[in-house]
Structure formats: C-alpha cells, structure tokens
XYZ file of C-alpha atoms in Angstrom:
133
model
C 127.992 215.762 98.437
C 126.245 213.694 95.777
C 125.702 214.668 92.153
C 122.347 216.398 92.652
C 123.628 218.363 95.637
C 126.650 219.481 93.627
C 124.481 220.650 90.742
C 122.180 222.598 93.062
C 125.019 224.114 95.098
C 127.100 225.291 92.143
C 124.068 226.417 90.142
C 123.066 228.688 93.022
C 126.658 229.802 93.515
C 126.722 230.902 89.857
C 123.399 232.685 90.329
C 121.650 230.547 87.737
C 118.029 229.486 87.766
C 117.181 225.903 86.931
C 115.825 227.154 83.613
C 119.040 229.015 82.762
C 121.204 226.002 83.622
C 118.948 223.732 81.586
C 119.164 225.992 78.533
C 122.940 226.347 78.710
C 123.500 222.621 79.326
C 121.014 221.689 76.577
C 118.665 219.680 78.799
C 115.152 220.369 80.054
C 114.344 222.189 83.266
C 112.570 219.038 84.424
C 115.853 217.156 83.956
C 117.688 219.666 86.159
C 114.942 219.331 88.776
C 115.295 215.553 88.650
C 119.083 215.761 89.020
C 118.849 218.115 91.974
C 116.243 215.942 93.669
C 118.528 212.925 93.299
C 116.012 211.104 91.126
C 118.167 210.749 88.045
C 121.667 211.096 86.650
C 122.913 212.082 83.205
C 122.823 209.225 80.741
C 125.967 210.315 78.928
C 129.375 211.691 79.740
C 128.652 214.490 77.302
C 125.901 215.784 79.597
C 128.272 215.702 82.571
C 130.756 217.715 80.495
C 128.162 220.312 79.430
C 126.957 220.752 83.017
C 130.526 221.039 84.269
C 131.377 223.629 81.628
C 128.346 225.780 82.492
C 129.052 225.486 86.219
C 132.798 226.079 85.799
C 133.721 222.693 87.242
C 135.863 219.719 86.352
C 133.571 217.001 84.929
C 135.301 214.432 87.132
C 134.262 216.406 90.193
C 130.622 216.069 89.178
C 131.020 212.381 88.482
C 132.361 210.668 91.579
C 133.007 206.948 91.487
C 129.651 206.201 93.072
C 127.775 208.645 90.852
C 129.415 207.140 87.793
C 128.362 203.646 88.916
C 124.736 204.733 89.300
C 124.824 206.616 85.981
C 126.215 203.581 84.166
C 123.593 201.328 85.771
C 120.940 203.789 84.585
C 122.365 203.893 81.068
C 122.541 200.122 80.775
C 119.498 198.995 82.760
C 117.269 202.047 83.110
C 115.781 203.552 86.246
C 115.384 200.158 87.890
C 119.101 199.424 87.439
C 119.977 202.846 88.853
C 117.732 202.227 91.863
C 119.378 198.840 92.429
C 122.833 200.404 92.192
C 121.892 203.138 94.694
C 120.497 200.541 97.088
C 123.637 198.438 96.776
C 125.839 201.457 97.540
C 123.653 202.353 100.491
C 123.819 198.861 101.952
C 127.548 198.532 101.392
C 128.104 201.971 102.938
C 126.470 200.625 106.093
C 129.122 197.930 106.283
C 131.807 200.600 106.556
C 130.031 202.671 109.202
C 132.074 202.861 112.359
C 134.759 200.644 110.891
C 138.448 201.228 110.779
C 139.197 200.347 107.176
C 141.689 202.597 105.455
C 140.215 204.804 102.718
C 142.199 202.917 100.056
C 140.825 199.594 101.270
C 137.262 200.927 101.235
C 137.744 202.182 97.672
C 139.083 198.812 96.548
C 136.198 197.031 98.230
C 133.657 199.333 96.591
C 135.241 198.751 93.197
C 135.141 194.975 93.721
C 131.481 195.121 94.751
C 130.619 197.258 91.747
C 132.396 194.797 89.452
C 130.441 191.949 91.061
C 127.243 193.881 90.316
C 128.181 194.197 86.616
C 129.051 190.502 86.442
C 125.724 189.536 88.027
C 123.861 191.748 85.569
C 125.713 190.236 82.589
C 125.043 186.713 83.838
C 121.391 187.501 84.450
C 121.075 188.890 80.913
C 122.679 185.729 79.534
C 120.123 183.537 81.308
C 117.260 185.818 80.357
C 118.154 185.531 76.667
C 118.543 181.755 76.903
C 115.123 181.334 78.478
C 113.476 183.427 75.710
C 114.939 181.453 72.822
C-alpha cells in the first residue's frame, strides 16, 4: 500500500471526509485529493506527523522507504524530481519481479540505487551551476 492508498484507507476507516482530514491536518482539501490520487507527497516531515496524528498512525508507517525517497526528491527537485524518483523505483521494481533475492538484499539494493540517484542529482547540479557562470 503506497502513501496515498494509506491516507485514503485510514481516512475512511476513521469516518473522515477529505475536508475534515484536511482541516485537522492543516492542509487543503485539494492537497488531500492529490495525496490520495498518488499525484503528490507531503513536502515536510511535519505534514506526515500531522496526518499520522489525525489518522491515529505512526508517522513512519505513512512514510515507507520508497515514499520517503519520492517525498525527498519532490522537496529538493520539485514535481519533476518526484516523477523521476517514482519512475526509477518502478523500473528497479521490475528487476526484482520473479527473482529470488532475499528481502534484506532487495532493501540494500534499493538503498544503493537511491543513493546513486542523489549523487547523480548533486553532480548534475554542480555541472549546471558551472555552465551558468
């Protein structure tokens, strides 16, 4: 279950409308709609914590490793960075399909790939700044 699915599921379980959740979590209803549709992620940990508190959940449950990666990409590089991060996770997930890697090994591989993504972004930024000067 991804972030948006979790928000929708637990919002409904609590009997909250999107408007009620938005008010209690101090975000807009449009933001909740975007989360639930999988179009965006919170830009700050504080938002994850407010949502978790309203929904009666552990913030870490809302923010899985993959969700955190996409949220960080969004915070640092905007919607385009988030879309790139989602695509990367999707493509890498395909590599594991039908394989026999242990869960621990898959987690380590995902972490290494995510770190490679951050390094590539930092290097790209470095070259972008150099070419502008």
